[in-house]
PDB file of C-alpha atoms and ligand atoms in Angstrom:
ATOM      1  CA  MET F1431       2.730  19.887 -12.767  1.00 45.00           C
ATOM      2  CA  PRO F1432       6.442  19.357 -13.409  1.00 45.00           C
ATOM      3  CA  ILE F1433       7.224  15.867 -14.603  1.00 45.00           C
ATOM      4  CA  ASP F1434       9.788  15.136 -11.930  1.00 48.00           C
ATOM      5  CA  SER F1435       7.832  16.536  -9.018  1.00 70.00           C
ATOM      6  CA  ILE F1436       7.888  13.343  -6.966  1.00 86.00           C
ATOM      7  CA  ARG F1437      10.457  13.529  -4.192  1.00 93.00           C
ATOM      8  CA  PHE F1438      12.481  10.435  -3.604  1.00 96.00           C
ATOM      9  CA  ARG F1439      14.883   9.457  -0.832  1.00 97.00           C
ATOM     10  CA  VAL F1440      17.558   6.840  -1.147  1.00 97.00           C
ATOM     11  CA  PHE F1441      18.309   5.008   2.123  1.00 98.00           C
ATOM     12  CA  GLU F1442      21.231   2.704   2.734  1.00 98.00           C
ATOM     13  CA  SER F1443      18.922  -0.306   3.096  1.00 98.00           C
ATOM     14  CA  PRO F1444      15.240  -1.262   3.202  1.00 98.00           C
ATOM     15  CA  ASP F1445      15.589  -1.522   6.987  1.00 98.00           C
ATOM     16  CA  SER F1446      16.737   2.083   7.324  1.00 98.00           C
ATOM     17  CA  ALA F1447      13.977   3.280   4.965  1.00 98.00           C
ATOM     18  CA  CYS F1448      11.414   1.354   6.995  1.00 98.00           C
ATOM     19  CA  ALA F1449      12.757   2.737  10.274  1.00 98.00           C
ATOM     20  CA  CYS F1450      12.170   6.217   8.857  1.00 98.00           C
ATOM     21  CA  ALA F1451       8.652   5.389   7.595  1.00 98.00           C
ATOM     22  CA  ALA F1452       7.799   3.721  10.918  1.00 98.00           C
ATOM     23  CA  SER F1453       8.969   6.731  12.916  1.00 98.00           C
ATOM     24  CA  GLU F1454       6.763   8.998  10.789  1.00 98.00           C
ATOM     25  CA  ILE F1455       3.805   6.698  11.435  1.00 98.00           C
ATOM     26  CA  ALA F1456       4.632   6.572  15.148  1.00 98.00           C
ATOM     27  CA  ARG F1457       4.796  10.367  15.323  1.00 98.00           C
ATOM     28  CA  LEU F1458       1.359  10.647  13.732  1.00 98.00           C
ATOM     29  CA  ILE F1459      -0.094   8.019  16.084  1.00 98.00           C
ATOM     30  CA  ARG F1460       1.274   9.811  19.153  1.00 98.00           C
ATOM     31  CA  GLU F1461       0.165  13.269  17.972  1.00 98.00           C
ATOM     32  CA  ARG F1462      -3.346  12.001  17.352  1.00 98.00           C
ATOM     33  CA  ALA F1463      -3.472  10.038  20.598  1.00 98.00           C
ATOM     34  CA  ALA F1464      -2.593  13.239  22.479  1.00 98.00           C
ATOM     35  CA  LEU F1465      -5.656  14.843  20.854  1.00 98.00           C
ATOM     36  CA  ASN F1466      -7.792  11.753  21.463  1.00 97.00           C
ATOM     37  CA  ARG F1467      -8.181  11.330  17.726  1.00 98.00           C
ATOM     38  CA  PRO F1468      -7.558   8.426  15.346  1.00 98.00           C
ATOM     39  CA  ALA F1469      -4.609   8.006  12.981  1.00 98.00           C
ATOM     40  CA  VAL F1470      -5.754   6.477   9.686  1.00 98.00           C
ATOM     41  CA  ILE F1471      -3.192   4.346   7.876  1.00 98.00           C
ATOM     42  CA  GLY F1472      -3.581   2.756   4.445  1.00 98.00           C
ATOM     43  CA  PHE F1473      -1.635  -0.505   4.304  1.00 98.00           C
ATOM     44  CA  ALA F1474      -0.196  -2.404   1.354  1.00 98.00           C
ATOM     45  CA  THR F1475       0.709  -6.092   1.246  1.00 97.00           C
ATOM     46  CA  GLY F1476       3.558  -7.822  -0.612  1.00 96.00           C
ATOM     47  CA  ALA F1477       7.196  -8.408   0.195  1.00 96.00           C
ATOM     48  CA  THR F1478       8.028  -4.699   0.228  1.00 97.00           C
ATOM     49  CA  PRO F1479       6.350  -3.620   3.508  1.00 98.00           C
ATOM     50  CA  LEU F1480       7.546  -6.604   5.578  1.00 98.00           C
ATOM     51  CA  ALA F1481      10.496  -4.724   7.071  1.00 97.00           C
ATOM     52  CA  LEU F1482       8.151  -1.859   7.926  1.00 98.00           C
ATOM     53  CA  PHE F1483       5.785  -4.259   9.663  1.00 98.00           C
ATOM     54  CA  GLU F1484       8.704  -5.616  11.711  1.00 98.00           C
ATOM     55  CA  GLU F1485       9.619  -2.093  12.737  1.00 98.00           C
ATOM     56  CA  LEU F1486       6.040  -1.257  13.761  1.00 98.00           C
ATOM     57  CA  ILE F1487       5.864  -4.473  15.790  1.00 98.00           C
ATOM     58  CA  TYR F1488       9.159  -3.560  17.465  1.00 98.00           C
ATOM     59  CA  LEU F1489       7.831  -0.082  18.338  1.00 98.00           C
ATOM     60  CA  HIS F1490       4.727  -1.649  19.859  1.00 98.00           C
ATOM     61  CA  GLN F1491       6.317  -4.545  21.725  1.00 98.00           C
ATOM     62  CA  GLU F1492       9.614  -2.994  22.791  1.00 97.00           C
ATOM     63  CA  GLU F1493       8.829   0.714  23.008  1.00 97.00           C
ATOM     64  CA  GLY F1494       5.228   0.629  24.123  1.00 97.00           C
ATOM     65  CA  LEU F1495       3.701   2.408  21.119  1.00 98.00           C
ATOM     66  CA  SER F1496      -0.038   1.824  21.360  1.00 98.00           C
ATOM     67  CA  PHE F1497      -2.054   1.308  18.181  1.00 98.00           C
ATOM     68  CA  ALA F1498      -5.363   1.640  20.052  1.00 98.00           C
ATOM     69  CA  ASN F1499      -6.234   4.819  18.150  1.00 98.00           C
ATOM     70  CA  VAL F1500      -5.190   3.457  14.740  1.00 98.00           C
ATOM     71  CA  VAL F1501      -7.698   2.851  11.957  1.00 98.00           C
ATOM     72  CA  THR F1502      -6.504   0.881   8.942  1.00 98.00           C
ATOM     73  CA  PHE F1503      -7.641   0.330   5.369  1.00 98.00           C
ATOM     74  CA  ASN F1504      -5.978  -2.268   3.198  1.00 98.00           C
ATOM     75  CA  LEU F1505      -5.446  -1.485  -0.454  1.00 98.00           C
ATOM     76  CA  ASP F1506      -6.671  -4.593  -2.183  1.00 98.00           C
ATOM     77  CA  GLU F1507      -7.760  -8.227  -2.019  1.00 98.00           C
ATOM     78  CA  TYR F1508      -7.887 -11.188  -4.385  1.00 97.00           C
ATOM     79  CA  LEU F1509     -11.333 -12.098  -5.621  1.00 96.00           C
ATOM     80  CA  GLY F1510     -12.598 -15.533  -4.729  1.00 92.00           C
ATOM     81  CA  ARG F1511     -10.596 -15.787  -1.516  1.00 90.00           C
ATOM     82  CA  LYS F1512     -12.352 -16.015   1.843  1.00 92.00           C
ATOM     83  CA  PRO F1513     -10.931 -13.681   4.535  1.00 91.00           C
ATOM     84  CA  ASP F1514      -9.455 -16.633   6.470  1.00 93.00           C
ATOM     85  CA  ASP F1515      -7.923 -18.258   3.378  1.00 95.00           C
ATOM     86  CA  PRO F1516      -4.162 -18.329   4.101  1.00 95.00           C
ATOM     87  CA  LEU F1517      -3.548 -16.769   0.674  1.00 95.00           C
ATOM     88  CA  SER F1518      -5.900 -13.816   1.194  1.00 96.00           C
ATOM     89  CA  PHE F1519      -4.341 -10.446   1.850  1.00 97.00           C
ATOM     90  CA  ARG F1520      -6.390 -10.265   5.030  1.00 97.00           C
ATOM     91  CA  SER F1521      -4.670 -13.404   6.338  1.00 97.00           C
ATOM     92  CA  PHE F1522      -1.319 -11.963   5.281  1.00 97.00           C
ATOM     93  CA  MET F1523      -1.995  -8.797   7.277  1.00 98.00           C
ATOM     94  CA  MET F1524      -3.142 -10.722  10.349  1.00 98.00           C
ATOM     95  CA  ARG F1525      -0.101 -12.997  10.247  1.00 98.00           C
ATOM     96  CA  GLU F1526       2.521 -10.372   9.455  1.00 98.00           C
ATOM     97  CA  LEU F1527       1.190  -7.373  11.382  1.00 98.00           C
ATOM     98  CA  PHE F1528      -2.155  -7.171  13.129  1.00 98.00           C
ATOM     99  CA  ASN F1529      -1.770 -10.278  15.301  1.00 98.00           C
ATOM    100  CA  HIS F1530       1.245  -8.539  16.851  1.00 98.00           C
ATOM    101  CA  LEU F1531      -0.261  -5.085  17.465  1.00 98.00           C
ATOM    102  CA  ASN F1532      -3.219  -3.720  19.412  1.00 98.00           C
ATOM    103  CA  VAL F1533      -5.173  -2.190  16.520  1.00 98.00           C
ATOM    104  CA  PRO F1534      -8.808  -2.814  17.588  1.00 98.00           C
ATOM    105  CA  ALA F1535     -10.429  -5.372  15.286  1.00 98.00           C
ATOM    106  CA  ARG F1536     -13.298  -2.986  14.531  1.00 98.00           C
ATOM    107  CA  ASN F1537     -10.758  -0.445  13.221  1.00 98.00           C
ATOM    108  CA  GLN F1538      -9.238  -2.852  10.665  1.00 98.00           C
ATOM    109  CA  HIS F1539     -10.850  -2.533   7.244  1.00 98.00           C
ATOM    110  CA  PHE F1540     -10.411  -4.988   4.387  1.00 98.00           C
ATOM    111  CA  LEU F1541     -12.026  -5.485   1.050  1.00 98.00           C
ATOM    112  CA  ARG F1542     -13.688  -8.900   0.904  1.00 97.00           C
ATOM    113  CA  GLY F1543     -12.757 -11.236  -1.904  1.00 95.00           C
ATOM    114  CA  ASP F1544     -15.568 -13.707  -1.267  1.00 95.00           C
ATOM    115  CA  ILE F1545     -18.635 -11.571  -1.866  1.00 94.00           C
ATOM    116  CA  PRO F1546     -21.110 -12.406  -4.634  1.00 93.00           C
ATOM    117  CA  LYS F1547     -20.562 -10.622  -7.920  1.00 91.00           C
ATOM    118  CA  SER F1548     -23.873  -8.803  -7.586  1.00 95.00           C
ATOM    119  CA  THR F1549     -22.703  -7.021  -4.427  1.00 97.00           C
ATOM    120  CA  VAL F1550     -19.209  -6.010  -5.572  1.00 97.00           C
ATOM    121  CA  ALA F1551     -20.219  -2.478  -6.581  1.00 97.00           C
ATOM    122  CA  SER F1552     -22.029  -1.745  -3.310  1.00 98.00           C
ATOM    123  CA  HIS F1553     -19.217  -3.318  -1.275  1.00 98.00           C
ATOM    124  CA  CYS F1554     -16.670  -1.086  -3.035  1.00 98.00           C
ATOM    125  CA  ALA F1555     -18.855   2.008  -2.578  1.00 98.00           C
ATOM    126  CA  ASP F1556     -19.194   1.148   1.128  1.00 98.00           C
ATOM    127  CA  TYR F1557     -15.399   0.953   1.405  1.00 98.00           C
ATOM    128  CA  GLU F1558     -15.073   4.446  -0.068  1.00 98.00           C
ATOM    129  CA  ARG F1559     -17.685   5.717   2.411  1.00 98.00           C
ATOM    130  CA  GLU F1560     -15.909   4.073   5.333  1.00 98.00           C
ATOM    131  CA  ILE F1561     -12.663   5.825   4.398  1.00 98.00           C
ATOM    132  CA  VAL F1562     -14.446   9.171   4.282  1.00 98.00           C
ATOM    133  CA  ALA F1563     -16.271   8.443   7.547  1.00 98.00           C
ATOM    134  CA  ALA F1564     -12.919   7.700   9.212  1.00 98.00           C
ATOM    135  CA  GLY F1565     -11.752  11.178   8.211  1.00 98.00           C
ATOM    136  CA  GLY F1566      -9.698  10.096   5.185  1.00 98.00           C
ATOM    137  CA  ILE F1567      -6.360   8.305   5.066  1.00 98.00           C
ATOM    138  CA  ASP F1568      -3.522  10.167   6.791  1.00 98.00           C
ATOM    139  CA  ILE F1569      -0.634   8.056   5.488  1.00 98.00           C
ATOM    140  CA  GLN F1570      -0.999   5.647   2.566  1.00 98.00           C
ATOM    141  CA  LEU F1571       1.784   3.083   2.160  1.00 98.00           C
ATOM    142  CA  LEU F1572       2.404   1.646  -1.290  1.00 98.00           C
ATOM    143  CA  GLY F1573       4.624  -0.797  -3.103  1.00 98.00           C
ATOM    144  CA  ILE F1574       4.989  -0.717  -6.859  1.00 98.00           C
ATOM    145  CA  GLY F1575       4.493  -3.586  -9.270  1.00 97.00           C
ATOM    146  CA  ARG F1576       7.130  -4.092 -11.913  1.00 95.00           C
ATOM    147  CA  ASN F1577       4.472  -2.965 -14.421  1.00 97.00           C
ATOM    148  CA  GLY F1578       3.929   0.267 -12.469  1.00 98.00           C
ATOM    149  CA  HIS F1579       0.735  -0.743 -10.686  1.00 98.00           C
ATOM    150  CA  ILE F1580      -0.206   0.736  -7.315  1.00 98.00           C
ATOM    151  CA  GLY F1581      -2.601  -1.420  -5.347  1.00 98.00           C
ATOM    152  CA  PHE F1582      -4.019  -3.514  -8.168  1.00 98.00           C
ATOM    153  CA  ASN F1583      -4.484  -0.518 -10.445  1.00 98.00           C
ATOM    154  CA  GLU F1584      -2.885  -2.130 -13.470  1.00 98.00           C
ATOM    155  CA  PRO F1585      -1.608  -0.266 -16.558  1.00 98.00           C
ATOM    156  CA  GLY F1586      -4.569   1.338 -18.312  1.00 98.00           C
ATOM    157  CA  SER F1587      -6.220   2.342 -15.017  1.00 98.00           C
ATOM    158  CA  SER F1588      -7.723   5.790 -14.794  1.00 98.00           C
ATOM    159  CA  ILE F1589      -6.446   8.516 -12.489  1.00 98.00           C
ATOM    160  CA  ASP F1590     -10.105   9.024 -11.524  1.00 97.00           C
ATOM    161  CA  GLY F1591     -10.690   5.389 -10.612  1.00 98.00           C
ATOM    162  CA  ARG F1592     -12.357   4.439  -7.349  1.00 98.00           C
ATOM    163  CA  THR F1593     -12.503   1.167  -5.420  1.00 98.00           C
ATOM    164  CA  ARG F1594     -13.618  -1.540  -7.858  1.00 98.00           C
ATOM    165  CA  ARG F1595     -13.153  -4.980  -9.346  1.00 97.00           C
ATOM    166  CA  VAL F1596     -10.141  -5.299 -11.659  1.00 98.00           C
ATOM    167  CA  ALA F1597      -8.615  -7.969 -13.877  1.00 98.00           C
ATOM    168  CA  LEU F1598      -5.026  -8.780 -12.905  1.00 98.00           C
ATOM    169  CA  ALA F1599      -2.257  -8.179 -15.450  1.00 97.00           C
ATOM    170  CA  ALA F1600      -0.203 -11.117 -16.689  1.00 97.00           C
ATOM    171  CA  SER F1601       2.991  -9.865 -14.992  1.00 95.00           C
ATOM    172  CA  THR F1602       1.139  -9.412 -11.687  1.00 96.00           C
ATOM    173  CA  ARG F1603      -0.146 -12.986 -11.835  1.00 97.00           C
ATOM    174  CA  GLU F1604       3.325 -14.271 -12.761  1.00 96.00           C
ATOM    175  CA  ASP F1605       4.848 -12.457  -9.789  1.00 93.00           C
ATOM    176  CA  ALA F1606       2.262 -14.058  -7.486  1.00 94.00           C
ATOM    177  CA  ALA F1607       2.595 -17.563  -8.971  1.00 96.00           C
ATOM    178  CA  SER F1608       5.175 -18.966  -6.562  1.00 94.00           C
ATOM    179  CA  GLY F1609       3.088 -17.945  -3.538  1.00 93.00           C
ATOM    180  CA  PHE F1610       0.038 -19.691  -4.980  1.00 94.00           C
ATOM    181  CA  GLY F1611       1.912 -22.835  -6.066  1.00 95.00           C
ATOM    182  CA  GLY F1612       1.536 -22.209  -9.789  1.00 96.00           C
ATOM    183  CA  LEU F1613       0.276 -19.614 -12.249  1.00 97.00           C
ATOM    184  CA  ASP F1614      -2.955 -21.498 -12.870  1.00 95.00           C
ATOM    185  CA  LYS F1615      -3.880 -21.094  -9.171  1.00 95.00           C
ATOM    186  CA  VAL F1616      -3.455 -17.291  -9.110  1.00 96.00           C
ATOM    187  CA  PRO F1617      -6.791 -15.440  -9.130  1.00 96.00           C
ATOM    188  CA  ASN F1618      -7.618 -13.570 -12.332  1.00 97.00           C
ATOM    189  CA  ALA F1619      -9.315 -10.685 -10.587  1.00 97.00           C
ATOM    190  CA  ALA F1620      -9.186  -8.589  -7.446  1.00 98.00           C
ATOM    191  CA  LEU F1621     -10.764  -5.665  -5.655  1.00 98.00           C
ATOM    192  CA  THR F1622      -8.616  -2.584  -5.260  1.00 98.00           C
ATOM    193  CA  MET F1623      -8.829   0.953  -4.025  1.00 98.00           C
ATOM    194  CA  GLY F1624      -8.707   3.185  -7.072  1.00 98.00           C
ATOM    195  CA  CYS F1625      -6.004   5.652  -8.005  1.00 98.00           C
ATOM    196  CA  ALA F1626      -8.284   8.523  -6.980  1.00 98.00           C
ATOM    197  CA  THR F1627      -8.871   6.824  -3.607  1.00 98.00           C
ATOM    198  CA  ILE F1628      -5.114   6.559  -3.125  1.00 98.00           C
ATOM    199  CA  LEU F1629      -4.543  10.151  -4.236  1.00 98.00           C
ATOM    200  CA  ASP F1630      -7.065  11.350  -1.632  1.00 98.00           C
ATOM    201  CA  ALA F1631      -4.629  10.305   1.114  1.00 98.00           C
ATOM    202  CA  ARG F1632      -2.955  13.260   2.809  1.00 98.00           C
ATOM    203  CA  ARG F1633       0.505  11.665   2.649  1.00 98.00           C
ATOM    204  CA  ILE F1634       1.776   8.825   0.460  1.00 98.00           C
ATOM    205  CA  ILE F1635       4.956   6.794   0.910  1.00 98.00           C
ATOM    206  CA  LEU F1636       5.812   4.416  -1.932  1.00 98.00           C
ATOM    207  CA  MET F1637       8.531   1.923  -1.057  1.00 98.00           C
ATOM    208  CA  ALA F1638      10.639  -0.002  -3.556  1.00 98.00           C
ATOM    209  CA  TRP F1639      13.637  -2.238  -2.973  1.00 98.00           C
ATOM    210  CA  GLY F1640      16.021  -4.108  -5.206  1.00 98.00           C
ATOM    211  CA  ALA F1641      17.311  -3.993  -8.758  1.00 98.00           C
ATOM    212  CA  LYS F1642      14.167  -5.551 -10.179  1.00 96.00           C
ATOM    213  CA  LYS F1643      12.270  -2.358  -9.337  1.00 97.00           C
ATOM    214  CA  ALA F1644      14.900   0.046 -10.724  1.00 97.00           C
ATOM    215  CA  SER F1645      13.476   0.314 -14.216  1.00 97.00           C
ATOM    216  CA  ILE F1646       9.866   0.922 -13.206  1.00 98.00           C
ATOM    217  CA  VAL F1647      10.933   3.368 -10.480  1.00 97.00           C
ATOM    218  CA  ARG F1648      12.853   5.357 -13.075  1.00 96.00           C
ATOM    219  CA  ARG F1649       9.893   5.334 -15.458  1.00 96.00           C
ATOM    220  CA  ALA F1650       7.400   6.306 -12.739  1.00 96.00           C
ATOM    221  CA  LEU F1651       9.576   9.268 -11.763  1.00 94.00           C
ATOM    222  CA  ALA F1652      10.863  10.354 -15.154  1.00 91.00           C
ATOM    223  CA  GLU F1653       8.088   9.767 -17.658  1.00 90.00           C
ATOM    224  CA  PRO F1654       5.092  12.054 -18.097  1.00 92.00           C
ATOM    225  CA  VAL F1655       1.925  11.134 -16.218  1.00 95.00           C
ATOM    226  CA  THR F1656       0.462   8.204 -18.103  1.00 96.00           C
ATOM    227  CA  PRO F1657      -2.110   5.465 -17.456  1.00 97.00           C
ATOM    228  CA  LYS F1658       0.522   3.071 -18.812  1.00 97.00           C
ATOM    229  CA  ILE F1659       2.296   3.570 -15.461  1.00 98.00           C
ATOM    230  CA  PRO F1660      -0.317   4.150 -12.748  1.00 98.00           C
ATOM    231  CA  ALA F1661       2.447   5.058 -10.249  1.00 98.00           C
ATOM    232  CA  SER F1662       3.166   8.099 -12.440  1.00 97.00           C
ATOM    233  CA  PHE F1663      -0.197   9.525 -11.266  1.00 97.00           C
ATOM    234  CA  LEU F1664       1.450  10.095  -7.909  1.00 97.00           C
ATOM    235  CA  SER F1665       3.284  13.114  -9.313  1.00 95.00           C
ATOM    236  CA  THR F1666      -0.050  14.970  -9.167  1.00 94.00           C
ATOM    237  CA  HIS F1667      -0.050  14.592  -5.363  1.00 95.00           C
ATOM    238  CA  PRO F1668       1.519  17.288  -3.160  1.00 94.00           C
ATOM    239  CA  ALA F1669       2.898  15.042  -0.409  1.00 96.00           C
ATOM    240  CA  VAL F1670       4.190  11.860  -1.976  1.00 97.00           C
ATOM    241  CA  GLU F1671       7.679  10.438  -1.505  1.00 97.00           C
ATOM    242  CA  PHE F1672       9.384   7.359  -2.882  1.00 98.00           C
ATOM    243  CA  PHE F1673      11.534   5.573  -0.270  1.00 98.00           C
ATOM    244  CA  LEU F1674      14.183   3.589  -2.151  1.00 98.00           C
ATOM    245  CA  ASP F1675      17.210   1.448  -1.463  1.00 98.00           C
ATOM    246  CA  PRO F1676      20.312   1.963  -3.631  1.00 97.00           C
ATOM    247  CA  PRO F1677      19.564  -0.843  -6.133  1.00 97.00           C
ATOM    248  CA  ALA F1678      16.020   0.441  -6.718  1.00 98.00           C
ATOM    249  CA  ALA F1679      17.416   3.945  -7.245  1.00 97.00           C
ATOM    250  CA  ALA F1680      20.313   2.837  -9.419  1.00 96.00           C
ATOM    251  CA  LEU F1681      18.883   4.130 -12.690  1.00 96.00           C
ATOM    252  CA  LEU F1682      17.869   7.516 -11.296  1.00 92.00           C
ATOM    253  CA  ARG F1683      21.208   9.100 -10.705  1.00 62.00           C
ATOM    254  CA  LYS F1684      22.235   8.820 -14.328  1.00 53.00           C
ATOM    255  CA  ASN F1685      18.995  10.247 -15.565  1.00 45.00           C
ATOM    256  CA  ARG F1686      18.237  13.153 -13.263  1.00 48.00           C
TER     257      ARG F1686
HETATM  258  P1  PGA K3135       6.015  -6.611  -3.795  1.00 54.84           P
HETATM  259  O1  PGA K3135       4.742  -6.162  -4.628  1.00 54.84           O
HETATM  260  O2  PGA K3135       6.016  -5.785  -2.563  1.00 54.84           O
HETATM  261  O3  PGA K3135       5.786  -8.061  -3.488  1.00 54.84           O
HETATM  262  O4  PGA K3135       7.209  -6.361  -4.662  1.00 54.84           O
HETATM  263  C1  PGA K3135       4.542  -4.811  -4.826  1.00 54.84           C
HETATM  264  C2  PGA K3135       3.319  -4.595  -5.683  1.00 54.84           C
HETATM  265  O5  PGA K3135       3.022  -5.437  -6.548  1.00 54.84           O
HETATM  266  O6  PGA K3135       2.644  -3.559  -5.505  1.00 54.84           O
END
């Protein structure tokens, strides 16, 4: 696999990148609805997808796009957080997206952060089975951590990894500290889809905005596939694209 096989597109702004991603999602939803079939979307949380969520809400509320045939799987969840905890990723998704769309509740899938330790492995295996039973993920949306993580697959993760419990990296916890009101309040562990789970998706769109992502975006695209940068695993996938704004792409032009 050539090292620089990941396609990337530089948009004039996050909003224009998200309009493009949203129209691709909308096309899939409409094509599948015409066939009476579901469209399976893998969602990420974080600041990055917020503009995409706004666009999807606009398409639903202003242009009548129905999400009735949409099935969703979220990438990850903090351990120790109940689903209705305002700081859980499930609450984030309800607040920022699902409360404003008509995705049927039974079609929304989340990992649960509040399950007993003894059931983590079976819960994660069930999640993998549910993805397969839904027909696999059609479009997986991703952000990228400044350490190169995708989902919570931190540096050192295996390309073969499946949904599992993970320890959070120091930089990941630091980045989450303000949202939690202090580093000491950030969970140490999480559940995440694995890199292999992500790579099973038929289409992957990784979004990155801003200068603080420029260095890791360059490394993910330019360095050989390495567990030090889990996002570099994406170059083994045939249908992945990075959607970037100019600051996030700033270090690419000089190097490619
Ligand atoms: P962000 O997080 O969207 O808040 O930058 C991305 C990530 O950590 O995957």
